[in-house]
């Protein structure tokens, strides 16, 4: 398995896909991911092999309209990222990824839809519910991993470790 993390390597390009896939024009190719990613991969395949696509059409995320300030609730979100520890007050309805950004961190992310797994981190304290999860296995969730773009804290205090 080869992982390409947009936050570290930039968005994937057609030449990167061609280098990985090679010249096999009869190969079966399996593509899954955000729409833009799949478009780049499809355009780079040497064809005419078969392309199998797993496409997720998610309902649009409904966000509460801003009212000047988001409601602060009891509790703290603590984030460990790249040898930094930052804690911020918990905000109602805010995802762990949004809390990390508000704390001034630049955590890894890509699709922000719960499809790719780029934002995966380990929840070591508290509990959060994922709005959508199309990337983590049941075993990974049982081990404490969470998609921070989808995880909304359910307990007053949560701690997240990006690994």
JSON list of C-alpha atoms in Angstrom, two decimals:
[
{"chain": "A", "resi": 1, "resn": "UNK", "atom": "CA", "xyz": [0.00, 0.00, 0.00]},
{"chain": "A", "resi": 2, "resn": "UNK", "atom": "CA", "xyz": [1.24, 3.46, -0.83]},
{"chain": "A", "resi": 3, "resn": "UNK", "atom": "CA", "xyz": [-0.12, 6.45, 1.07]},
{"chain": "A", "resi": 4, "resn": "UNK", "atom": "CA", "xyz": [-0.08, 9.93, -0.34]},
{"chain": "A", "resi": 5, "resn": "UNK", "atom": "CA", "xyz": [-0.79, 12.59, 2.29]},
{"chain": "A", "resi": 6, "resn": "UNK", "atom": "CA", "xyz": [-1.83, 15.85, 0.66]},
{"chain": "A", "resi": 7, "resn": "UNK", "atom": "CA", "xyz": [-0.80, 17.92, 3.69]},
{"chain": "A", "resi": 8, "resn": "UNK", "atom": "CA", "xyz": [2.77, 16.62, 3.34]},
{"chain": "A", "resi": 9, "resn": "UNK", "atom": "CA", "xyz": [3.17, 16.03, -0.40]},
{"chain": "A", "resi": 10, "resn": "UNK", "atom": "CA", "xyz": [0.63, 18.38, -1.95]},
{"chain": "A", "resi": 11, "resn": "UNK", "atom": "CA", "xyz": [-2.31, 17.33, -4.09]},
{"chain": "A", "resi": 12, "resn": "UNK", "atom": "CA", "xyz": [-1.69, 14.24, -6.19]},
{"chain": "A", "resi": 13, "resn": "UNK", "atom": "CA", "xyz": [-0.80, 14.89, -9.83]},
{"chain": "A", "resi": 14, "resn": "UNK", "atom": "CA", "xyz": [-1.40, 12.83, -12.95]},
{"chain": "A", "resi": 15, "resn": "UNK", "atom": "CA", "xyz": [2.33, 12.16, -13.46]},
{"chain": "A", "resi": 16, "resn": "UNK", "atom": "CA", "xyz": [2.56, 10.71, -9.93]},
{"chain": "A", "resi": 17, "resn": "UNK", "atom": "CA", "xyz": [-0.32, 8.36, -10.74]},
{"chain": "A", "resi": 18, "resn": "UNK", "atom": "CA", "xyz": [1.28, 7.32, -14.05]},
{"chain": "A", "resi": 19, "resn": "UNK", "atom": "CA", "xyz": [4.58, 6.57, -12.28]},
{"chain": "A", "resi": 20, "resn": "UNK", "atom": "CA", "xyz": [2.76, 4.38, -9.77]},
{"chain": "A", "resi": 21, "resn": "UNK", "atom": "CA", "xyz": [0.45, 2.57, -12.21]},
{"chain": "A", "resi": 22, "resn": "UNK", "atom": "CA", "xyz": [2.95, 1.99, -14.99]},
{"chain": "A", "resi": 23, "resn": "UNK", "atom": "CA", "xyz": [2.22, 1.15, -18.63]},
{"chain": "A", "resi": 24, "resn": "UNK", "atom": "CA", "xyz": [-0.16, -1.82, -18.14]},
{"chain": "A", "resi": 25, "resn": "UNK", "atom": "CA", "xyz": [-3.05, -0.77, -20.38]},
{"chain": "A", "resi": 26, "resn": "UNK", "atom": "CA", "xyz": [-5.09, -3.89, -19.59]},
{"chain": "A", "resi": 27, "resn": "UNK", "atom": "CA", "xyz": [-4.95, -3.57, -15.80]},
{"chain": "A", "resi": 28, "resn": "UNK", "atom": "CA", "xyz": [-7.97, -3.41, -13.55]},
{"chain": "A", "resi": 29, "resn": "UNK", "atom": "CA", "xyz": [-7.89, -0.22, -11.50]},
{"chain": "A", "resi": 30, "resn": "UNK", "atom": "CA", "xyz": [-9.81, 0.51, -8.31]},
{"chain": "A", "resi": 31, "resn": "UNK", "atom": "CA", "xyz": [-10.39, 4.15, -7.43]},
{"chain": "A", "resi": 32, "resn": "UNK", "atom": "CA", "xyz": [-11.98, 5.59, -4.30]},
{"chain": "A", "resi": 33, "resn": "UNK", "atom": "CA", "xyz": [-11.75, 9.05, -2.80]},
{"chain": "A", "resi": 34, "resn": "UNK", "atom": "CA", "xyz": [-12.88, 12.62, -3.12]},
{"chain": "A", "resi": 35, "resn": "UNK", "atom": "CA", "xyz": [-14.21, 13.71, -6.52]},
{"chain": "A", "resi": 36, "resn": "UNK", "atom": "CA", "xyz": [-11.14, 15.78, -7.48]},
{"chain": "A", "resi": 37, "resn": "UNK", "atom": "CA", "xyz": [-8.77, 12.96, -6.59]},
{"chain": "A", "resi": 38, "resn": "UNK", "atom": "CA", "xyz": [-10.73, 10.43, -8.63]},
{"chain": "A", "resi": 39, "resn": "UNK", "atom": "CA", "xyz": [-10.78, 12.77, -11.64]},
{"chain": "A", "resi": 40, "resn": "UNK", "atom": "CA", "xyz": [-6.98, 13.08, -11.57]},
{"chain": "A", "resi": 41, "resn": "UNK", "atom": "CA", "xyz": [-6.50, 9.32, -11.22]},
{"chain": "A", "resi": 42, "resn": "UNK", "atom": "CA", "xyz": [-8.95, 8.49, -14.02]},
{"chain": "A", "resi": 43, "resn": "UNK", "atom": "CA", "xyz": [-7.28, 10.98, -16.37]},
{"chain": "A", "resi": 44, "resn": "UNK", "atom": "CA", "xyz": [-3.86, 9.43, -15.72]},
{"chain": "A", "resi": 45, "resn": "UNK", "atom": "CA", "xyz": [-4.74, 5.76, -16.21]},
{"chain": "A", "resi": 46, "resn": "UNK", "atom": "CA", "xyz": [-3.19, 4.31, -19.38]},
{"chain": "A", "resi": 47, "resn": "UNK", "atom": "CA", "xyz": [-6.45, 2.49, -20.33]},
{"chain": "A", "resi": 48, "resn": "UNK", "atom": "CA", "xyz": [-8.30, 0.73, -21.86]},
{"chain": "A", "resi": 49, "resn": "UNK", "atom": "CA", "xyz": [-8.32, -1.51, -18.76]},
{"chain": "A", "resi": 50, "resn": "UNK", "atom": "CA", "xyz": [-11.30, -1.62, -16.48]},
{"chain": "A", "resi": 51, "resn": "UNK", "atom": "CA", "xyz": [-11.86, 1.05, -13.84]},
{"chain": "A", "resi": 52, "resn": "UNK", "atom": "CA", "xyz": [-13.84, 0.22, -10.72]},
{"chain": "A", "resi": 53, "resn": "UNK", "atom": "CA", "xyz": [-15.04, 3.26, -8.82]},
{"chain": "A", "resi": 54, "resn": "UNK", "atom": "CA", "xyz": [-16.35, 3.54, -5.29]},
{"chain": "A", "resi": 55, "resn": "UNK", "atom": "CA", "xyz": [-18.12, 6.87, -5.09]},
{"chain": "A", "resi": 56, "resn": "UNK", "atom": "CA", "xyz": [-19.76, 8.32, -2.01]},
{"chain": "A", "resi": 57, "resn": "UNK", "atom": "CA", "xyz": [-22.36, 11.00, -2.41]},
{"chain": "A", "resi": 58, "resn": "UNK", "atom": "CA", "xyz": [-22.77, 12.54, 0.99]},
{"chain": "A", "resi": 59, "resn": "UNK", "atom": "CA", "xyz": [-25.50, 14.85, 2.05]},
{"chain": "A", "resi": 60, "resn": "UNK", "atom": "CA", "xyz": [-24.12, 18.36, 2.37]},
{"chain": "A", "resi": 61, "resn": "UNK", "atom": "CA", "xyz": [-22.89, 19.24, 5.83]},
{"chain": "A", "resi": 62, "resn": "UNK", "atom": "CA", "xyz": [-25.28, 21.61, 7.48]},
{"chain": "A", "resi": 63, "resn": "UNK", "atom": "CA", "xyz": [-23.48, 24.11, 9.61]},
{"chain": "A", "resi": 64, "resn": "UNK", "atom": "CA", "xyz": [-25.08, 26.43, 12.09]},
{"chain": "A", "resi": 65, "resn": "UNK", "atom": "CA", "xyz": [-25.06, 29.96, 10.72]},
{"chain": "A", "resi": 66, "resn": "UNK", "atom": "CA", "xyz": [-22.57, 32.17, 12.53]},
{"chain": "A", "resi": 67, "resn": "UNK", "atom": "CA", "xyz": [-24.09, 34.31, 15.24]},
{"chain": "A", "resi": 68, "resn": "UNK", "atom": "CA", "xyz": [-21.05, 36.41, 15.95]},
{"chain": "A", "resi": 69, "resn": "UNK", "atom": "CA", "xyz": [-19.60, 33.90, 18.38]},
{"chain": "A", "resi": 70, "resn": "UNK", "atom": "CA", "xyz": [-19.97, 30.16, 18.62]},
{"chain": "A", "resi": 71, "resn": "UNK", "atom": "CA", "xyz": [-21.31, 28.91, 21.94]},
{"chain": "A", "resi": 72, "resn": "UNK", "atom": "CA", "xyz": [-18.60, 27.76, 24.29]},
{"chain": "A", "resi": 73, "resn": "UNK", "atom": "CA", "xyz": [-19.53, 24.71, 26.36]},
{"chain": "A", "resi": 74, "resn": "UNK", "atom": "CA", "xyz": [-17.97, 23.23, 29.47]},
{"chain": "A", "resi": 75, "resn": "UNK", "atom": "CA", "xyz": [-14.81, 21.35, 28.69]},
{"chain": "A", "resi": 76, "resn": "UNK", "atom": "CA", "xyz": [-11.52, 21.35, 26.87]},
{"chain": "A", "resi": 77, "resn": "UNK", "atom": "CA", "xyz": [-10.15, 19.87, 23.67]},
{"chain": "A", "resi": 78, "resn": "UNK", "atom": "CA", "xyz": [-6.46, 18.96, 24.01]},
{"chain": "A", "resi": 79, "resn": "UNK", "atom": "CA", "xyz": [-4.50, 18.19, 20.85]},
{"chain": "A", "resi": 80, "resn": "UNK", "atom": "CA", "xyz": [-1.04, 16.68, 20.51]},
{"chain": "A", "resi": 81, "resn": "UNK", "atom": "CA", "xyz": [0.56, 17.31, 17.12]},
{"chain": "A", "resi": 82, "resn": "UNK", "atom": "CA", "xyz": [4.24, 17.34, 16.13]},
{"chain": "A", "resi": 83, "resn": "UNK", "atom": "CA", "xyz": [5.55, 17.52, 19.70]},
{"chain": "A", "resi": 84, "resn": "UNK", "atom": "CA", "xyz": [3.12, 20.33, 20.54]},
{"chain": "A", "resi": 85, "resn": "UNK", "atom": "CA", "xyz": [0.34, 20.19, 23.09]},
{"chain": "A", "resi": 86, "resn": "UNK", "atom": "CA", "xyz": [-2.45, 22.74, 22.81]},
{"chain": "A", "resi": 87, "resn": "UNK", "atom": "CA", "xyz": [-5.72, 23.00, 24.73]},
{"chain": "A", "resi": 88, "resn": "UNK", "atom": "CA", "xyz": [-8.72, 25.10, 23.72]},
{"chain": "A", "resi": 89, "resn": "UNK", "atom": "CA", "xyz": [-12.18, 25.53, 25.21]},
{"chain": "A", "resi": 90, "resn": "UNK", "atom": "CA", "xyz": [-14.74, 23.17, 23.68]},
{"chain": "A", "resi": 91, "resn": "UNK", "atom": "CA", "xyz": [-17.25, 24.78, 21.29]},
{"chain": "A", "resi": 92, "resn": "UNK", "atom": "CA", "xyz": [-20.72, 23.38, 20.61]},
{"chain": "A", "resi": 93, "resn": "UNK", "atom": "CA", "xyz": [-20.88, 21.29, 17.42]},
{"chain": "A", "resi": 94, "resn": "UNK", "atom": "CA", "xyz": [-17.22, 21.89, 16.50]},
{"chain": "A", "resi": 95, "resn": "UNK", "atom": "CA", "xyz": [-15.24, 18.96, 15.10]},
{"chain": "A", "resi": 96, "resn": "UNK", "atom": "CA", "xyz": [-11.87, 17.99, 16.49]},
{"chain": "A", "resi": 97, "resn": "UNK", "atom": "CA", "xyz": [-10.22, 19.18, 13.26]},
{"chain": "A", "resi": 98, "resn": "UNK", "atom": "CA", "xyz": [-11.89, 22.59, 13.58]},
{"chain": "A", "resi": 99, "resn": "UNK", "atom": "CA", "xyz": [-10.75, 22.82, 17.21]},
{"chain": "A", "resi": 100, "resn": "UNK", "atom": "CA", "xyz": [-7.17, 22.01, 16.19]},
{"chain": "A", "resi": 101, "resn": "UNK", "atom": "CA", "xyz": [-7.22, 24.73, 13.53]},
{"chain": "A", "resi": 102, "resn": "UNK", "atom": "CA", "xyz": [-8.71, 27.22, 16.01]},
{"chain": "A", "resi": 103, "resn": "UNK", "atom": "CA", "xyz": [-5.81, 26.33, 18.32]},
{"chain": "A", "resi": 104, "resn": "UNK", "atom": "CA", "xyz": [-3.40, 27.47, 15.60]},
{"chain": "A", "resi": 105, "resn": "UNK", "atom": "CA", "xyz": [-2.28, 23.99, 14.56]},
{"chain": "A", "resi": 106, "resn": "UNK", "atom": "CA", "xyz": [-2.07, 22.65, 11.01]},
{"chain": "A", "resi": 107, "resn": "UNK", "atom": "CA", "xyz": [-3.23, 19.05, 11.31]},
{"chain": "A", "resi": 108, "resn": "UNK", "atom": "CA", "xyz": [-3.33, 16.72, 8.30]},
{"chain": "A", "resi": 109, "resn": "UNK", "atom": "CA", "xyz": [-6.59, 16.63, 6.36]},
{"chain": "A", "resi": 110, "resn": "UNK", "atom": "CA", "xyz": [-7.87, 16.23, 2.81]},
{"chain": "A", "resi": 111, "resn": "UNK", "atom": "CA", "xyz": [-11.49, 15.46, 1.93]},
{"chain": "A", "resi": 112, "resn": "UNK", "atom": "CA", "xyz": [-13.17, 16.67, 5.16]},
{"chain": "A", "resi": 113, "resn": "UNK", "atom": "CA", "xyz": [-16.02, 14.27, 4.35]},
{"chain": "A", "resi": 114, "resn": "UNK", "atom": "CA", "xyz": [-14.90, 11.20, 6.30]},
{"chain": "A", "resi": 115, "resn": "UNK", "atom": "CA", "xyz": [-13.80, 9.31, 3.18]},
{"chain": "A", "resi": 116, "resn": "UNK", "atom": "CA", "xyz": [-10.01, 9.43, 3.02]},
{"chain": "A", "resi": 117, "resn": "UNK", "atom": "CA", "xyz": [-8.58, 8.92, 6.52]},
{"chain": "A", "resi": 118, "resn": "UNK", "atom": "CA", "xyz": [-5.92, 11.63, 6.20]},
{"chain": "A", "resi": 119, "resn": "UNK", "atom": "CA", "xyz": [-7.14, 13.34, 9.39]},
{"chain": "A", "resi": 120, "resn": "UNK", "atom": "CA", "xyz": [-7.03, 10.15, 11.47]},
{"chain": "A", "resi": 121, "resn": "UNK", "atom": "CA", "xyz": [-5.84, 10.54, 15.06]},
{"chain": "A", "resi": 122, "resn": "UNK", "atom": "CA", "xyz": [-6.14, 8.59, 18.31]},
{"chain": "A", "resi": 123, "resn": "UNK", "atom": "CA", "xyz": [-8.63, 9.70, 20.93]},
{"chain": "A", "resi": 124, "resn": "UNK", "atom": "CA", "xyz": [-6.97, 8.99, 24.29]},
{"chain": "A", "resi": 125, "resn": "UNK", "atom": "CA", "xyz": [-9.38, 10.73, 26.65]},
{"chain": "A", "resi": 126, "resn": "UNK", "atom": "CA", "xyz": [-13.11, 11.29, 26.44]},
{"chain": "A", "resi": 127, "resn": "UNK", "atom": "CA", "xyz": [-15.47, 10.35, 23.63]},
{"chain": "A", "resi": 128, "resn": "UNK", "atom": "CA", "xyz": [-16.51, 11.84, 20.30]},
{"chain": "A", "resi": 129, "resn": "UNK", "atom": "CA", "xyz": [-19.07, 10.78, 17.71]},
{"chain": "A", "resi": 130, "resn": "UNK", "atom": "CA", "xyz": [-18.16, 10.68, 14.03]},
{"chain": "A", "resi": 131, "resn": "UNK", "atom": "CA", "xyz": [-20.77, 12.20, 11.72]},
{"chain": "A", "resi": 132, "resn": "UNK", "atom": "CA", "xyz": [-19.51, 9.99, 8.89]},
{"chain": "A", "resi": 133, "resn": "UNK", "atom": "CA", "xyz": [-16.87, 7.25, 8.67]},
{"chain": "A", "resi": 134, "resn": "UNK", "atom": "CA", "xyz": [-16.01, 5.68, 5.35]},
{"chain": "A", "resi": 135, "resn": "UNK", "atom": "CA", "xyz": [-12.28, 5.29, 6.07]},
{"chain": "A", "resi": 136, "resn": "UNK", "atom": "CA", "xyz": [-11.67, 3.54, 9.39]},
{"chain": "A", "resi": 137, "resn": "UNK", "atom": "CA", "xyz": [-12.25, -0.13, 10.10]},
{"chain": "A", "resi": 138, "resn": "UNK", "atom": "CA", "xyz": [-14.19, -1.26, 13.16]},
{"chain": "A", "resi": 139, "resn": "UNK", "atom": "CA", "xyz": [-10.90, -2.47, 14.67]},
{"chain": "A", "resi": 140, "resn": "UNK", "atom": "CA", "xyz": [-9.31, 0.97, 14.22]},
{"chain": "A", "resi": 141, "resn": "UNK", "atom": "CA", "xyz": [-12.30, 2.63, 15.87]},
{"chain": "A", "resi": 142, "resn": "UNK", "atom": "CA", "xyz": [-12.11, 0.08, 18.72]},
{"chain": "A", "resi": 143, "resn": "UNK", "atom": "CA", "xyz": [-8.42, 0.99, 19.14]},
{"chain": "A", "resi": 144, "resn": "UNK", "atom": "CA", "xyz": [-9.42, 4.64, 19.68]},
{"chain": "A", "resi": 145, "resn": "UNK", "atom": "CA", "xyz": [-8.81, 6.07, 16.22]},
{"chain": "A", "resi": 146, "resn": "UNK", "atom": "CA", "xyz": [-11.13, 8.77, 14.94]},
{"chain": "A", "resi": 147, "resn": "UNK", "atom": "CA", "xyz": [-11.55, 10.91, 11.85]},
{"chain": "A", "resi": 148, "resn": "UNK", "atom": "CA", "xyz": [-11.02, 14.36, 13.32]},
{"chain": "A", "resi": 149, "resn": "UNK", "atom": "CA", "xyz": [-12.89, 16.04, 10.46]},
{"chain": "A", "resi": 150, "resn": "UNK", "atom": "CA", "xyz": [-16.01, 14.14, 11.55]},
{"chain": "A", "resi": 151, "resn": "UNK", "atom": "CA", "xyz": [-15.49, 13.73, 15.31]},
{"chain": "A", "resi": 152, "resn": "UNK", "atom": "CA", "xyz": [-17.58, 15.95, 17.59]},
{"chain": "A", "resi": 153, "resn": "UNK", "atom": "CA", "xyz": [-16.85, 15.61, 21.33]},
{"chain": "A", "resi": 154, "resn": "UNK", "atom": "CA", "xyz": [-19.59, 14.05, 23.51]},
{"chain": "A", "resi": 155, "resn": "UNK", "atom": "CA", "xyz": [-17.76, 14.47, 26.80]},
{"chain": "A", "resi": 156, "resn": "UNK", "atom": "CA", "xyz": [-16.59, 17.68, 28.47]},
{"chain": "A", "resi": 157, "resn": "UNK", "atom": "CA", "xyz": [-12.90, 16.97, 27.89]},
{"chain": "A", "resi": 158, "resn": "UNK", "atom": "CA", "xyz": [-11.23, 15.08, 25.07]},
{"chain": "A", "resi": 159, "resn": "UNK", "atom": "CA", "xyz": [-7.60, 14.47, 24.16]},
{"chain": "A", "resi": 160, "resn": "UNK", "atom": "CA", "xyz": [-6.44, 13.69, 20.63]},
{"chain": "A", "resi": 161, "resn": "UNK", "atom": "CA", "xyz": [-3.01, 12.49, 19.49]},
{"chain": "A", "resi": 162, "resn": "UNK", "atom": "CA", "xyz": [-2.05, 12.86, 15.83]},
{"chain": "A", "resi": 163, "resn": "UNK", "atom": "CA", "xyz": [0.56, 10.16, 15.13]}
]
